[in-house]
Short mmCIF file of N, CA and C in Angstrom, two decimals:
data_model
loop_
_atom_site.label_atom_id
_atom_site.label_comp_id
_atom_site.label_asym_id
_atom_site.label_seq_id
_atom_site.Cartn_x
_atom_site.Cartn_y
_atom_site.Cartn_z
N MET A 1 9.36 -7.10 18.64
CA MET A 1 9.99 -6.58 17.43
C MET A 1 8.94 -6.04 16.47
N ALA A 2 9.27 -4.92 15.82
CA ALA A 2 8.40 -4.40 14.77
C ALA A 2 8.51 -5.32 13.56
N ALA A 3 7.44 -5.48 12.83
CA ALA A 3 7.43 -6.42 11.72
C ALA A 3 7.50 -5.70 10.38
N TYR A 4 7.87 -6.41 9.37
CA TYR A 4 7.98 -5.93 8.00
C TYR A 4 6.60 -6.02 7.38
N PRO A 5 6.12 -5.17 6.48
CA PRO A 5 6.72 -3.91 5.99
C PRO A 5 6.44 -2.73 6.93
N GLN A 6 7.07 -1.61 6.64
CA GLN A 6 6.90 -0.38 7.41
C GLN A 6 6.44 0.74 6.49
N ASN A 7 5.78 1.73 7.06
CA ASN A 7 5.45 2.95 6.33
C ASN A 7 6.67 3.87 6.42
N PRO A 8 7.31 4.23 5.30
CA PRO A 8 8.54 5.04 5.39
C PRO A 8 8.33 6.42 6.00
N GLY A 9 7.10 6.93 5.96
CA GLY A 9 6.82 8.23 6.54
C GLY A 9 6.31 8.17 7.96
N SER A 10 5.96 6.98 8.43
CA SER A 10 5.42 6.81 9.79
C SER A 10 5.68 5.38 10.26
N PRO A 11 6.94 5.04 10.50
CA PRO A 11 7.27 3.67 10.88
C PRO A 11 6.87 3.38 12.33
N GLU A 12 6.81 2.10 12.65
CA GLU A 12 6.56 1.69 14.03
C GLU A 12 7.74 2.13 14.89
N GLN A 13 7.47 2.38 16.16
CA GLN A 13 8.49 2.92 17.07
C GLN A 13 9.76 2.06 17.17
N PRO A 14 9.67 0.73 17.30
CA PRO A 14 10.92 -0.04 17.37
C PRO A 14 11.78 0.07 16.11
N TYR A 15 11.14 0.19 14.97
CA TYR A 15 11.86 0.35 13.71
C TYR A 15 12.59 1.70 13.69
N LEU A 16 11.89 2.74 14.07
CA LEU A 16 12.49 4.07 14.11
C LEU A 16 13.62 4.12 15.14
N ALA A 17 13.41 3.51 16.29
CA ALA A 17 14.45 3.49 17.32
C ALA A 17 15.71 2.79 16.80
N PHE A 18 15.54 1.73 16.04
CA PHE A 18 16.67 1.02 15.45
C PHE A 18 17.46 1.94 14.53
N TRP A 19 16.77 2.78 13.76
CA TRP A 19 17.45 3.73 12.87
C TRP A 19 18.11 4.86 13.63
N ARG A 20 17.78 5.05 14.88
CA ARG A 20 18.42 6.11 15.67
C ARG A 20 19.68 5.60 16.39
N GLU A 21 19.83 4.28 16.48
CA GLU A 21 21.03 3.70 17.08
C GLU A 21 22.21 3.85 16.11
N ARG A 22 23.41 3.74 16.65
CA ARG A 22 24.62 3.86 15.83
C ARG A 22 24.89 2.51 15.17
N HIS A 23 24.69 2.45 13.85
CA HIS A 23 24.98 1.24 13.08
C HIS A 23 25.59 1.63 11.74
N LEU A 24 26.58 0.84 11.32
CA LEU A 24 27.09 0.98 9.97
C LEU A 24 26.04 0.40 9.02
N CYS A 25 25.89 1.00 7.88
CA CYS A 25 24.88 0.58 6.91
C CYS A 25 25.55 0.24 5.58
N THR A 26 24.76 -0.22 4.65
CA THR A 26 25.23 -0.38 3.27
C THR A 26 24.31 0.44 2.36
N LEU A 27 24.90 0.93 1.29
CA LEU A 27 24.17 1.61 0.23
C LEU A 27 24.37 0.79 -1.04
N THR A 28 23.28 0.44 -1.69
CA THR A 28 23.36 -0.28 -2.95
C THR A 28 22.91 0.64 -4.06
N THR A 29 23.82 0.86 -5.03
CA THR A 29 23.52 1.62 -6.24
C THR A 29 23.70 0.66 -7.41
N ILE A 30 23.30 1.11 -8.58
CA ILE A 30 23.41 0.28 -9.78
C ILE A 30 24.44 0.90 -10.73
N ARG A 31 25.42 0.09 -11.11
CA ARG A 31 26.41 0.54 -12.09
C ARG A 31 25.77 0.65 -13.47
N GLN A 32 26.45 1.31 -14.39
CA GLN A 32 25.91 1.46 -15.74
C GLN A 32 25.74 0.13 -16.45
N ASP A 33 26.49 -0.91 -16.05
CA ASP A 33 26.33 -2.22 -16.67
C ASP A 33 25.21 -3.04 -16.02
N GLY A 34 24.50 -2.43 -15.07
CA GLY A 34 23.35 -3.08 -14.42
C GLY A 34 23.69 -3.89 -13.19
N THR A 35 24.96 -4.00 -12.82
CA THR A 35 25.33 -4.78 -11.64
C THR A 35 25.26 -3.91 -10.38
N PRO A 36 25.00 -4.54 -9.24
CA PRO A 36 24.91 -3.77 -7.99
C PRO A 36 26.29 -3.39 -7.47
N HIS A 37 26.36 -2.22 -6.86
CA HIS A 37 27.55 -1.70 -6.19
C HIS A 37 27.13 -1.48 -4.75
N VAL A 38 27.70 -2.22 -3.82
CA VAL A 38 27.32 -2.16 -2.41
C VAL A 38 28.52 -1.68 -1.60
N VAL A 39 28.32 -0.58 -0.83
CA VAL A 39 29.41 -0.01 -0.05
C VAL A 39 28.92 0.35 1.35
N PRO A 40 29.85 0.30 2.34
CA PRO A 40 29.48 0.72 3.70
C PRO A 40 29.37 2.24 3.79
N VAL A 41 28.35 2.70 4.49
CA VAL A 41 28.11 4.14 4.66
C VAL A 41 27.44 4.40 6.01
N GLY A 42 27.45 5.65 6.40
CA GLY A 42 26.60 6.12 7.49
C GLY A 42 25.33 6.67 6.86
N VAL A 43 24.19 6.35 7.44
CA VAL A 43 22.89 6.79 6.90
C VAL A 43 22.08 7.42 8.02
N THR A 44 21.39 8.49 7.68
CA THR A 44 20.41 9.04 8.62
C THR A 44 19.03 8.95 7.97
N TYR A 45 18.04 8.75 8.82
CA TYR A 45 16.66 8.52 8.38
C TYR A 45 15.78 9.61 8.96
N ASP A 46 15.05 10.28 8.09
CA ASP A 46 14.15 11.37 8.46
C ASP A 46 12.75 11.02 7.96
N PRO A 47 11.96 10.28 8.76
CA PRO A 47 10.65 9.86 8.27
C PRO A 47 9.71 11.02 7.98
N GLU A 48 9.81 12.12 8.74
CA GLU A 48 8.92 13.25 8.51
C GLU A 48 9.09 13.81 7.09
N ALA A 49 10.31 13.84 6.61
CA ALA A 49 10.59 14.32 5.25
C ALA A 49 10.61 13.17 4.24
N ARG A 50 10.47 11.95 4.72
CA ARG A 50 10.57 10.73 3.88
C ARG A 50 11.89 10.71 3.12
N LEU A 51 12.99 11.00 3.87
CA LEU A 51 14.33 11.04 3.30
C LEU A 51 15.31 10.20 4.11
N ALA A 52 16.25 9.60 3.42
CA ALA A 52 17.46 9.06 4.03
C ALA A 52 18.60 9.86 3.41
N ARG A 53 19.65 10.08 4.21
CA ARG A 53 20.76 10.90 3.73
C ARG A 53 22.09 10.18 3.95
N VAL A 54 22.98 10.35 2.97
CA VAL A 54 24.34 9.80 3.03
C VAL A 54 25.29 10.92 2.64
N ILE A 55 26.21 11.27 3.53
CA ILE A 55 27.23 12.26 3.16
C ILE A 55 28.40 11.51 2.54
N THR A 56 29.00 12.13 1.52
CA THR A 56 30.08 11.47 0.80
C THR A 56 30.88 12.48 -0.01
N ASN A 57 31.94 12.01 -0.61
CA ASN A 57 32.77 12.84 -1.47
C ASN A 57 32.20 12.86 -2.88
N LYS A 58 32.21 14.00 -3.52
CA LYS A 58 31.61 14.12 -4.86
C LYS A 58 32.31 13.26 -5.91
N ALA A 59 33.55 12.80 -5.63
CA ALA A 59 34.28 11.97 -6.60
C ALA A 59 34.04 10.47 -6.40
N SER A 60 33.15 10.10 -5.48
CA SER A 60 32.94 8.67 -5.19
C SER A 60 32.16 7.98 -6.30
N ALA A 61 32.32 6.67 -6.37
CA ALA A 61 31.59 5.86 -7.36
C ALA A 61 30.08 5.95 -7.11
N LYS A 62 29.67 5.96 -5.86
CA LYS A 62 28.23 6.02 -5.57
C LYS A 62 27.61 7.30 -6.10
N VAL A 63 28.32 8.41 -6.02
CA VAL A 63 27.83 9.67 -6.58
C VAL A 63 27.75 9.57 -8.09
N ALA A 64 28.74 8.96 -8.71
CA ALA A 64 28.71 8.79 -10.17
C ALA A 64 27.52 7.93 -10.60
N HIS A 65 27.25 6.86 -9.87
CA HIS A 65 26.12 5.99 -10.20
C HIS A 65 24.80 6.73 -10.07
N VAL A 66 24.64 7.48 -8.99
CA VAL A 66 23.39 8.22 -8.78
C VAL A 66 23.27 9.31 -9.84
N GLY A 67 24.33 10.04 -10.09
CA GLY A 67 24.30 11.10 -11.08
C GLY A 67 24.00 10.62 -12.49
N ALA A 68 24.46 9.42 -12.82
CA ALA A 68 24.24 8.86 -14.16
C ALA A 68 22.77 8.59 -14.43
N ALA A 69 21.96 8.48 -13.38
CA ALA A 69 20.54 8.19 -13.55
C ALA A 69 19.77 9.40 -14.06
N GLY A 70 20.33 10.59 -13.92
CA GLY A 70 19.67 11.78 -14.43
C GLY A 70 18.60 12.32 -13.52
N ALA A 71 17.73 13.14 -14.10
CA ALA A 71 16.72 13.88 -13.34
C ALA A 71 15.70 13.00 -12.63
N ALA A 72 15.51 11.78 -13.10
CA ALA A 72 14.53 10.87 -12.48
C ALA A 72 15.05 10.25 -11.19
N GLY A 73 16.35 10.40 -10.93
CA GLY A 73 16.94 9.80 -9.75
C GLY A 73 17.28 8.33 -9.98
N ALA A 74 18.13 7.81 -9.12
CA ALA A 74 18.58 6.43 -9.22
C ALA A 74 17.87 5.56 -8.19
N PRO A 75 17.42 4.37 -8.57
CA PRO A 75 16.86 3.47 -7.57
C PRO A 75 17.98 2.93 -6.68
N VAL A 76 17.82 3.06 -5.37
CA VAL A 76 18.84 2.62 -4.42
C VAL A 76 18.17 1.99 -3.20
N ALA A 77 19.00 1.35 -2.39
CA ALA A 77 18.55 0.82 -1.11
C ALA A 77 19.66 1.04 -0.09
N VAL A 78 19.26 1.33 1.14
CA VAL A 78 20.19 1.35 2.27
C VAL A 78 19.69 0.32 3.27
N CYS A 79 20.63 -0.33 3.95
CA CYS A 79 20.26 -1.42 4.85
C CYS A 79 21.19 -1.43 6.05
N GLN A 80 20.65 -1.88 7.18
CA GLN A 80 21.46 -2.12 8.37
C GLN A 80 20.98 -3.41 9.02
N VAL A 81 21.91 -4.11 9.68
CA VAL A 81 21.61 -5.39 10.31
C VAL A 81 22.28 -5.44 11.68
N ASP A 82 21.58 -5.96 12.66
CA ASP A 82 22.13 -6.20 13.98
C ASP A 82 21.46 -7.45 14.53
N GLY A 83 22.12 -8.58 14.39
CA GLY A 83 21.52 -9.84 14.84
C GLY A 83 20.25 -10.13 14.05
N ARG A 84 19.15 -10.34 14.77
CA ARG A 84 17.86 -10.62 14.12
C ARG A 84 17.15 -9.35 13.67
N ARG A 85 17.67 -8.19 14.07
CA ARG A 85 17.05 -6.93 13.65
C ARG A 85 17.67 -6.49 12.33
N TRP A 86 16.83 -6.01 11.44
CA TRP A 86 17.31 -5.50 10.16
C TRP A 86 16.34 -4.45 9.67
N ALA A 87 16.84 -3.56 8.83
CA ALA A 87 15.99 -2.50 8.28
C ALA A 87 16.52 -2.08 6.92
N THR A 88 15.61 -1.97 5.97
CA THR A 88 15.95 -1.52 4.63
C THR A 88 15.05 -0.36 4.25
N LEU A 89 15.64 0.65 3.64
CA LEU A 89 14.92 1.79 3.08
C LEU A 89 15.22 1.83 1.59
N GLU A 90 14.19 2.00 0.77
CA GLU A 90 14.37 2.06 -0.68
C GLU A 90 13.77 3.36 -1.22
N GLY A 91 14.30 3.80 -2.34
CA GLY A 91 13.75 4.99 -2.96
C GLY A 91 14.60 5.45 -4.12
N ARG A 92 14.38 6.71 -4.50
CA ARG A 92 15.10 7.35 -5.60
C ARG A 92 16.13 8.30 -4.99
N ALA A 93 17.38 8.17 -5.44
CA ALA A 93 18.48 8.98 -4.91
C ALA A 93 18.84 10.11 -5.85
N PHE A 94 19.25 11.21 -5.23
CA PHE A 94 19.67 12.41 -5.95
C PHE A 94 20.90 12.97 -5.25
N VAL A 95 21.85 13.47 -6.02
CA VAL A 95 23.03 14.12 -5.46
C VAL A 95 22.70 15.58 -5.24
N ARG A 96 22.90 16.04 -4.03
CA ARG A 96 22.62 17.44 -3.68
C ARG A 96 23.93 18.14 -3.31
N THR A 97 24.10 19.33 -3.85
CA THR A 97 25.31 20.11 -3.60
C THR A 97 25.04 21.40 -2.84
N ASP A 98 23.79 21.66 -2.55
CA ASP A 98 23.40 22.87 -1.84
C ASP A 98 24.01 22.87 -0.44
N PRO A 99 24.75 23.93 -0.05
CA PRO A 99 25.40 23.96 1.26
C PRO A 99 24.44 23.75 2.44
N GLU A 100 23.22 24.25 2.33
CA GLU A 100 22.26 24.07 3.43
C GLU A 100 21.85 22.60 3.57
N ARG A 101 21.67 21.91 2.47
CA ARG A 101 21.32 20.48 2.53
C ARG A 101 22.48 19.66 3.07
N ILE A 102 23.69 20.02 2.66
CA ILE A 102 24.87 19.32 3.16
C ILE A 102 25.00 19.54 4.66
N ALA A 103 24.83 20.77 5.11
CA ALA A 103 24.92 21.08 6.54
C ALA A 103 23.88 20.30 7.34
N GLU A 104 22.67 20.20 6.83
CA GLU A 104 21.63 19.44 7.52
C GLU A 104 22.00 17.96 7.60
N ALA A 105 22.54 17.43 6.52
CA ALA A 105 22.97 16.03 6.51
C ALA A 105 24.12 15.81 7.50
N GLU A 106 25.05 16.73 7.57
CA GLU A 106 26.16 16.64 8.52
C GLU A 106 25.65 16.71 9.96
N ARG A 107 24.68 17.59 10.21
CA ARG A 107 24.11 17.71 11.56
C ARG A 107 23.46 16.40 11.98
N ARG A 108 22.68 15.82 11.08
CA ARG A 108 22.01 14.56 11.40
C ARG A 108 23.01 13.42 11.57
N TYR A 109 24.05 13.42 10.74
CA TYR A 109 25.11 12.42 10.88
C TYR A 109 25.76 12.53 12.26
N ALA A 110 26.13 13.74 12.67
CA ALA A 110 26.76 13.96 13.96
C ALA A 110 25.86 13.50 15.10
N GLU A 111 24.57 13.72 14.95
CA GLU A 111 23.61 13.29 15.98
C GLU A 111 23.54 11.77 16.08
N ARG A 112 23.44 11.10 14.97
CA ARG A 112 23.30 9.64 14.99
C ARG A 112 24.62 8.95 15.36
N TYR A 113 25.72 9.40 14.76
CA TYR A 113 27.00 8.71 14.93
C TYR A 113 27.88 9.30 16.02
N GLU A 114 27.36 10.31 16.72
CA GLU A 114 28.02 10.92 17.87
C GLU A 114 29.43 11.40 17.58
N ARG A 115 29.61 11.92 16.36
CA ARG A 115 30.87 12.56 16.00
C ARG A 115 30.62 13.49 14.82
N VAL A 116 31.27 14.63 14.86
CA VAL A 116 31.14 15.60 13.77
C VAL A 116 32.03 15.15 12.62
N PRO A 117 31.48 15.06 11.41
CA PRO A 117 32.33 14.65 10.29
C PRO A 117 33.43 15.67 10.04
N ALA A 118 34.60 15.17 9.64
CA ALA A 118 35.73 16.06 9.34
C ALA A 118 35.35 17.00 8.20
N PRO A 119 35.86 18.21 8.21
CA PRO A 119 35.58 19.14 7.11
C PRO A 119 36.00 18.52 5.78
N ASN A 120 35.20 18.74 4.75
CA ASN A 120 35.50 18.21 3.43
C ASN A 120 34.89 19.14 2.39
N PRO A 121 35.70 19.94 1.73
CA PRO A 121 35.15 20.87 0.73
C PRO A 121 34.56 20.16 -0.49
N SER A 122 34.83 18.87 -0.63
CA SER A 122 34.28 18.09 -1.75
C SER A 122 33.05 17.28 -1.34
N ARG A 123 32.51 17.58 -0.17
CA ARG A 123 31.37 16.81 0.33
C ARG A 123 30.09 17.17 -0.42
N VAL A 124 29.29 16.15 -0.67
CA VAL A 124 27.93 16.29 -1.18
C VAL A 124 27.05 15.39 -0.32
N VAL A 125 25.75 15.47 -0.54
CA VAL A 125 24.85 14.56 0.16
C VAL A 125 24.01 13.83 -0.88
N ILE A 126 23.89 12.54 -0.68
CA ILE A 126 22.94 11.75 -1.46
C ILE A 126 21.66 11.71 -0.65
N GLU A 127 20.61 12.30 -1.21
CA GLU A 127 19.29 12.26 -0.57
C GLU A 127 18.46 11.20 -1.26
N ILE A 128 17.86 10.35 -0.46
CA ILE A 128 17.03 9.27 -0.99
C ILE A 128 15.58 9.59 -0.63
N GLU A 129 14.78 9.84 -1.65
CA GLU A 129 13.35 10.07 -1.47
C GLU A 129 12.70 8.69 -1.33
N LEU A 130 12.24 8.40 -0.11
CA LEU A 130 11.83 7.05 0.24
C LEU A 130 10.47 6.64 -0.33
N THR A 131 10.45 5.44 -0.86
CA THR A 131 9.22 4.85 -1.40
C THR A 131 8.83 3.58 -0.66
N ARG A 132 9.78 2.96 0.05
CA ARG A 132 9.50 1.69 0.72
C ARG A 132 10.42 1.54 1.93
N ALA A 133 9.88 0.94 2.97
CA ALA A 133 10.65 0.58 4.16
C ALA A 133 10.22 -0.80 4.61
N MET A 134 11.18 -1.56 5.07
CA MET A 134 10.87 -2.89 5.57
C MET A 134 11.90 -3.31 6.59
N GLY A 135 11.51 -4.23 7.44
CA GLY A 135 12.46 -4.75 8.41
C GLY A 135 11.82 -5.08 9.74
N ARG A 136 12.68 -5.45 10.67
CA ARG A 136 12.29 -5.78 12.04
C ARG A 136 13.18 -4.97 12.97
N GLY A 137 12.57 -4.07 13.73
CA GLY A 137 13.34 -3.19 14.61
C GLY A 137 13.72 -3.80 15.88
#
């Protein structure tokens, strides 16, 4: 097993392989009152770009939490667990509405989760600029 911590831009192979498997993840954002909001999501990990991506609807609470943080981005974490294996990615999240970024996030989602997401004209992507990675792959 790969050990904690990991370099988010160049993780150990077992850690990266774990992120390429199909797993449901959680995204933790912070509400305006300072409490955590944890929801299930699909996440893709792009170590070369030091990004994690979550596709979602622009009206979701997670988008509102990230957007409320402003230009500095919102501190967030995404996590997945499978038995003794676990992986967490942390960083600053930003809501992206650019069609090219959304299409790239959809492509990566389809690759990881082996299904093309249903069309959604209200779709946005939460991009997480990674600052920390940890876990056991």
